[in-house]
């Protein structure tokens, strides 16, 4: 199994290297002012590659808006409490006086009190677990100018949702979605 995955990775890497080498075009192409690759080859078809549109921004005609409220369920979890006990430990102290051969070290011990704390389980507690977070969605028609792409749902921020509510149907909208589907 592992060898098949490795072989697949090698094949994809080789394909990408070949494709990128072909796209660079050597000496018969370059880039224009927008950074798009241009070709000076022969032929009647347009071989100019356009830079892809901003991938995170979508545009289309407003179709429908939808608000999905947050959905929670009652759940239980262990209730943890902090339990502390008093404890003592013996601490060693030392002090040195003098230098060289006349150096003397005095050692003494004291008892230090401290709290030894730990979290322990003490029953259970109930809480509200979020099953579905709150979402605001907008459906677009003619996404990216493609009339075949209708009823595509995008998750958006509340501000974009509010803006979509204030517009009429089939009004052109452009926004940055937070997710896809609804």
PDB file of C-alpha atoms in Angstrom:
ATOM      1  CA  UNK A   1       0.000   0.000   0.000  1.00  0.00           C
ATOM      2  CA  UNK A   2       2.753   2.413   0.940  1.00  0.00           C
ATOM      3  CA  UNK A   3       4.632   1.748  -2.327  1.00  0.00           C
ATOM      4  CA  UNK A   4       1.496   2.542  -4.363  1.00  0.00           C
ATOM      5  CA  UNK A   5       1.154   5.899  -2.577  1.00  0.00           C
ATOM      6  CA  UNK A   6       4.817   6.681  -3.114  1.00  0.00           C
ATOM      7  CA  UNK A   7       4.524   5.762  -6.803  1.00  0.00           C
ATOM      8  CA  UNK A   8       1.452   8.000  -7.100  1.00  0.00           C
ATOM      9  CA  UNK A   9       3.299  10.942  -5.502  1.00  0.00           C
ATOM     10  CA  UNK A  10       6.270  10.451  -7.841  1.00  0.00           C
ATOM     11  CA  UNK A  11       3.944  10.355 -10.862  1.00  0.00           C
ATOM     12  CA  UNK A  12       2.089  13.514  -9.845  1.00  0.00           C
ATOM     13  CA  UNK A  13       5.379  15.298  -9.156  1.00  0.00           C
ATOM     14  CA  UNK A  14       6.772  14.305 -12.554  1.00  0.00           C
ATOM     15  CA  UNK A  15       3.571  15.496 -14.247  1.00  0.00           C
ATOM     16  CA  UNK A  16       3.707  18.854 -12.468  1.00  0.00           C
ATOM     17  CA  UNK A  17       7.366  19.377 -13.371  1.00  0.00           C
ATOM     18  CA  UNK A  18       6.598  18.597 -17.008  1.00  0.00           C
ATOM     19  CA  UNK A  19       3.540  20.852 -17.043  1.00  0.00           C
ATOM     20  CA  UNK A  20       5.361  23.748 -15.408  1.00  0.00           C
ATOM     21  CA  UNK A  21       8.270  23.322 -17.801  1.00  0.00           C
ATOM     22  CA  UNK A  22       5.890  23.451 -20.743  1.00  0.00           C
ATOM     23  CA  UNK A  23       4.133  26.522 -19.333  1.00  0.00           C
ATOM     24  CA  UNK A  24       7.363  28.456 -18.939  1.00  0.00           C
ATOM     25  CA  UNK A  25       7.807  28.204 -22.693  1.00  0.00           C
ATOM     26  CA  UNK A  26      11.562  28.785 -22.716  1.00  0.00           C
ATOM     27  CA  UNK A  27      12.400  31.674 -25.078  1.00  0.00           C
ATOM     28  CA  UNK A  28       9.152  31.897 -27.050  1.00  0.00           C
ATOM     29  CA  UNK A  29       6.997  33.422 -24.335  1.00  0.00           C
ATOM     30  CA  UNK A  30       7.059  35.888 -21.514  1.00  0.00           C
ATOM     31  CA  UNK A  31       4.797  37.758 -19.171  1.00  0.00           C
ATOM     32  CA  UNK A  32       2.788  40.889 -19.734  1.00  0.00           C
ATOM     33  CA  UNK A  33       2.203  43.740 -17.298  1.00  0.00           C
ATOM     34  CA  UNK A  34      -0.480  41.786 -15.388  1.00  0.00           C
ATOM     35  CA  UNK A  35       1.869  38.861 -14.789  1.00  0.00           C
ATOM     36  CA  UNK A  36      -0.056  36.599 -17.171  1.00  0.00           C
ATOM     37  CA  UNK A  37       1.905  34.333 -19.432  1.00  0.00           C
ATOM     38  CA  UNK A  38       1.923  35.298 -23.096  1.00  0.00           C
ATOM     39  CA  UNK A  39       2.997  33.244 -26.046  1.00  0.00           C
ATOM     40  CA  UNK A  40       4.515  34.436 -29.304  1.00  0.00           C
ATOM     41  CA  UNK A  41       3.934  31.161 -31.126  1.00  0.00           C
ATOM     42  CA  UNK A  42       2.334  30.880 -34.524  1.00  0.00           C
ATOM     43  CA  UNK A  43      -1.289  30.075 -35.153  1.00  0.00           C
ATOM     44  CA  UNK A  44      -4.591  31.832 -35.359  1.00  0.00           C
ATOM     45  CA  UNK A  45      -5.941  30.919 -31.923  1.00  0.00           C
ATOM     46  CA  UNK A  46      -5.425  33.151 -28.888  1.00  0.00           C
ATOM     47  CA  UNK A  47      -2.904  31.409 -26.623  1.00  0.00           C
ATOM     48  CA  UNK A  48      -2.744  34.148 -23.969  1.00  0.00           C
ATOM     49  CA  UNK A  49      -3.399  32.761 -20.506  1.00  0.00           C
ATOM     50  CA  UNK A  50      -5.323  35.067 -18.222  1.00  0.00           C
ATOM     51  CA  UNK A  51      -4.600  35.204 -14.507  1.00  0.00           C
ATOM     52  CA  UNK A  52      -7.353  33.362 -12.642  1.00  0.00           C
ATOM     53  CA  UNK A  53      -9.898  35.631 -10.983  1.00  0.00           C
ATOM     54  CA  UNK A  54      -9.640  36.192  -7.253  1.00  0.00           C
ATOM     55  CA  UNK A  55     -10.462  32.707  -5.943  1.00  0.00           C
ATOM     56  CA  UNK A  56     -11.925  33.878  -2.662  1.00  0.00           C
ATOM     57  CA  UNK A  57     -14.367  36.407  -4.158  1.00  0.00           C
ATOM     58  CA  UNK A  58     -17.540  35.262  -5.921  1.00  0.00           C
ATOM     59  CA  UNK A  59     -20.102  37.164  -7.919  1.00  0.00           C
ATOM     60  CA  UNK A  60     -23.518  36.365  -9.286  1.00  0.00           C
ATOM     61  CA  UNK A  61     -27.185  37.233  -9.146  1.00  0.00           C
ATOM     62  CA  UNK A  62     -28.802  37.106  -5.701  1.00  0.00           C
ATOM     63  CA  UNK A  63     -31.323  34.300  -5.545  1.00  0.00           C
ATOM     64  CA  UNK A  64     -32.279  33.363  -1.979  1.00  0.00           C
ATOM     65  CA  UNK A  65     -31.009  34.037   1.534  1.00  0.00           C
ATOM     66  CA  UNK A  66     -31.210  31.657   4.470  1.00  0.00           C
ATOM     67  CA  UNK A  67     -30.461  31.940   8.180  1.00  0.00           C
ATOM     68  CA  UNK A  68     -29.743  28.746  10.099  1.00  0.00           C
ATOM     69  CA  UNK A  69     -29.911  29.324  13.828  1.00  0.00           C
ATOM     70  CA  UNK A  70     -27.548  27.695  16.260  1.00  0.00           C
ATOM     71  CA  UNK A  71     -28.682  24.235  17.298  1.00  0.00           C
ATOM     72  CA  UNK A  72     -27.773  22.808  20.701  1.00  0.00           C
ATOM     73  CA  UNK A  73     -28.521  19.664  22.661  1.00  0.00           C
ATOM     74  CA  UNK A  74     -28.380  18.920  26.348  1.00  0.00           C
ATOM     75  CA  UNK A  75     -25.310  16.886  27.302  1.00  0.00           C
ATOM     76  CA  UNK A  76     -23.450  15.812  30.441  1.00  0.00           C
ATOM     77  CA  UNK A  77     -19.774  15.870  31.314  1.00  0.00           C
ATOM     78  CA  UNK A  78     -17.746  15.092  34.446  1.00  0.00           C
ATOM     79  CA  UNK A  79     -17.813  17.842  37.043  1.00  0.00           C
ATOM     80  CA  UNK A  80     -14.249  18.567  38.121  1.00  0.00           C
ATOM     81  CA  UNK A  81     -13.475  20.231  41.453  1.00  0.00           C
ATOM     82  CA  UNK A  82     -10.178  21.371  42.918  1.00  0.00           C
ATOM     83  CA  UNK A  83      -9.212  19.466  46.043  1.00  0.00           C
ATOM     84  CA  UNK A  84      -6.302  20.699  48.120  1.00  0.00           C
ATOM     85  CA  UNK A  85      -4.511  19.100  51.035  1.00  0.00           C
ATOM     86  CA  UNK A  86      -1.967  20.662  53.347  1.00  0.00           C
ATOM     87  CA  UNK A  87       1.459  19.139  53.165  1.00  0.00           C
ATOM     88  CA  UNK A  88       4.995  19.813  54.394  1.00  0.00           C
ATOM     89  CA  UNK A  89       8.414  19.271  52.954  1.00  0.00           C
ATOM     90  CA  UNK A  90      11.899  19.463  54.347  1.00  0.00           C
ATOM     91  CA  UNK A  91      13.996  22.213  52.739  1.00  0.00           C
ATOM     92  CA  UNK A  92      17.817  22.216  52.903  1.00  0.00           C
ATOM     93  CA  UNK A  93      19.642  25.545  53.337  1.00  0.00           C
ATOM     94  CA  UNK A  94      23.361  26.227  53.326  1.00  0.00           C
ATOM     95  CA  UNK A  95      25.641  29.225  53.794  1.00  0.00           C
ATOM     96  CA  UNK A  96      29.372  29.513  53.225  1.00  0.00           C
ATOM     97  CA  UNK A  97      31.882  31.792  54.890  1.00  0.00           C
ATOM     98  CA  UNK A  98      35.590  32.316  54.317  1.00  0.00           C
ATOM     99  CA  UNK A  99      37.761  31.469  51.313  1.00  0.00           C
ATOM    100  CA  UNK A 100      40.254  28.795  50.347  1.00  0.00           C
ATOM    101  CA  UNK A 101      41.222  26.359  53.108  1.00  0.00           C
ATOM    102  CA  UNK A 102      39.380  28.406  55.722  1.00  0.00           C
ATOM    103  CA  UNK A 103      36.055  28.050  53.935  1.00  0.00           C
ATOM    104  CA  UNK A 104      33.247  26.782  56.185  1.00  0.00           C
ATOM    105  CA  UNK A 105      29.802  25.668  55.086  1.00  0.00           C
ATOM    106  CA  UNK A 106      26.894  25.636  57.495  1.00  0.00           C
ATOM    107  CA  UNK A 107      23.814  23.546  56.608  1.00  0.00           C
ATOM    108  CA  UNK A 108      20.390  23.605  58.260  1.00  0.00           C
ATOM    109  CA  UNK A 109      16.901  22.334  57.472  1.00  0.00           C
ATOM    110  CA  UNK A 110      13.468  23.905  57.788  1.00  0.00           C
ATOM    111  CA  UNK A 111       9.955  22.597  57.326  1.00  0.00           C
ATOM    112  CA  UNK A 112       7.932  24.376  54.639  1.00  0.00           C
ATOM    113  CA  UNK A 113       4.153  24.174  54.464  1.00  0.00           C
ATOM    114  CA  UNK A 114       2.376  24.156  51.088  1.00  0.00           C
ATOM    115  CA  UNK A 115      -0.941  23.217  49.460  1.00  0.00           C
ATOM    116  CA  UNK A 116      -0.992  20.115  47.248  1.00  0.00           C
ATOM    117  CA  UNK A 117      -3.919  20.627  44.831  1.00  0.00           C
ATOM    118  CA  UNK A 118      -5.409  18.431  42.137  1.00  0.00           C
ATOM    119  CA  UNK A 119      -8.606  18.307  40.097  1.00  0.00           C
ATOM    120  CA  UNK A 120     -10.857  15.377  40.897  1.00  0.00           C
ATOM    121  CA  UNK A 121     -14.166  14.254  39.501  1.00  0.00           C
ATOM    122  CA  UNK A 122     -17.204  14.980  41.623  1.00  0.00           C
ATOM    123  CA  UNK A 123     -20.324  13.813  39.821  1.00  0.00           C
ATOM    124  CA  UNK A 124     -21.523  15.169  36.500  1.00  0.00           C
ATOM    125  CA  UNK A 125     -22.823  18.467  35.192  1.00  0.00           C
ATOM    126  CA  UNK A 126     -25.168  19.294  32.328  1.00  0.00           C
ATOM    127  CA  UNK A 127     -24.410  21.834  29.628  1.00  0.00           C
ATOM    128  CA  UNK A 128     -25.604  22.837  26.159  1.00  0.00           C
ATOM    129  CA  UNK A 129     -23.452  21.316  23.402  1.00  0.00           C
ATOM    130  CA  UNK A 130     -23.476  23.100  20.027  1.00  0.00           C
ATOM    131  CA  UNK A 131     -24.472  20.650  17.286  1.00  0.00           C
ATOM    132  CA  UNK A 132     -24.724  23.238  14.493  1.00  0.00           C
ATOM    133  CA  UNK A 133     -23.229  26.740  14.687  1.00  0.00           C
ATOM    134  CA  UNK A 134     -25.241  29.732  13.520  1.00  0.00           C
ATOM    135  CA  UNK A 135     -24.905  30.294   9.768  1.00  0.00           C
ATOM    136  CA  UNK A 136     -25.965  32.939   7.285  1.00  0.00           C
ATOM    137  CA  UNK A 137     -26.215  31.806   3.669  1.00  0.00           C
ATOM    138  CA  UNK A 138     -26.777  33.402   0.260  1.00  0.00           C
ATOM    139  CA  UNK A 139     -27.699  31.526  -2.923  1.00  0.00           C
ATOM    140  CA  UNK A 140     -26.451  32.916  -6.240  1.00  0.00           C
ATOM    141  CA  UNK A 141     -27.445  32.365  -9.864  1.00  0.00           C
ATOM    142  CA  UNK A 142     -25.085  32.864 -12.815  1.00  0.00           C
ATOM    143  CA  UNK A 143     -22.035  32.366 -10.591  1.00  0.00           C
ATOM    144  CA  UNK A 144     -19.006  33.945 -12.258  1.00  0.00           C
ATOM    145  CA  UNK A 145     -21.151  34.801 -15.302  1.00  0.00           C
ATOM    146  CA  UNK A 146     -21.857  31.126 -16.041  1.00  0.00           C
ATOM    147  CA  UNK A 147     -25.599  30.832 -16.631  1.00  0.00           C
ATOM    148  CA  UNK A 148     -25.452  27.067 -16.063  1.00  0.00           C
ATOM    149  CA  UNK A 149     -24.308  27.526 -12.441  1.00  0.00           C
ATOM    150  CA  UNK A 150     -27.517  28.348 -10.565  1.00  0.00           C
ATOM    151  CA  UNK A 151     -28.556  27.914  -6.947  1.00  0.00           C
ATOM    152  CA  UNK A 152     -25.036  27.777  -5.516  1.00  0.00           C
ATOM    153  CA  UNK A 153     -25.094  28.297  -1.738  1.00  0.00           C
ATOM    154  CA  UNK A 154     -22.367  30.229   0.087  1.00  0.00           C
ATOM    155  CA  UNK A 155     -21.903  30.791   3.802  1.00  0.00           C
ATOM    156  CA  UNK A 156     -21.309  34.495   4.479  1.00  0.00           C
ATOM    157  CA  UNK A 157     -20.821  36.900   7.363  1.00  0.00           C
ATOM    158  CA  UNK A 158     -23.801  38.555   9.006  1.00  0.00           C
ATOM    159  CA  UNK A 159     -22.947  41.871   7.312  1.00  0.00           C
ATOM    160  CA  UNK A 160     -23.077  40.273   3.841  1.00  0.00           C
ATOM    161  CA  UNK A 161     -26.304  38.440   4.754  1.00  0.00           C
ATOM    162  CA  UNK A 162     -27.852  41.711   5.936  1.00  0.00           C
ATOM    163  CA  UNK A 163     -26.770  43.411   2.699  1.00  0.00           C
ATOM    164  CA  UNK A 164     -28.312  40.569   0.657  1.00  0.00           C
ATOM    165  CA  UNK A 165     -31.580  40.898   2.596  1.00  0.00           C
ATOM    166  CA  UNK A 166     -31.728  44.579   1.630  1.00  0.00           C
ATOM    167  CA  UNK A 167     -31.358  43.932  -2.101  1.00  0.00           C
ATOM    168  CA  UNK A 168     -33.905  42.661  -4.601  1.00  0.00           C
ATOM    169  CA  UNK A 169     -33.736  39.256  -6.249  1.00  0.00           C
ATOM    170  CA  UNK A 170     -31.495  38.989  -9.326  1.00  0.00           C
ATOM    171  CA  UNK A 171     -29.340  41.915  -8.165  1.00  0.00           C
ATOM    172  CA  UNK A 172     -25.655  41.394  -8.942  1.00  0.00           C
ATOM    173  CA  UNK A 173     -23.672  40.729  -5.761  1.00  0.00           C
ATOM    174  CA  UNK A 174     -19.955  40.335  -5.151  1.00  0.00           C
ATOM    175  CA  UNK A 175     -18.652  39.066  -1.794  1.00  0.00           C
ATOM    176  CA  UNK A 176     -16.113  36.845  -0.101  1.00  0.00           C
ATOM    177  CA  UNK A 177     -17.765  33.694   1.313  1.00  0.00           C
ATOM    178  CA  UNK A 178     -16.701  32.086   4.582  1.00  0.00           C
ATOM    179  CA  UNK A 179     -17.631  28.628   3.290  1.00  0.00           C
ATOM    180  CA  UNK A 180     -19.605  26.745   0.689  1.00  0.00           C
ATOM    181  CA  UNK A 181     -22.876  24.910   0.993  1.00  0.00           C
ATOM    182  CA  UNK A 182     -25.580  25.616   3.520  1.00  0.00           C
TER     183      UNK A 182
END
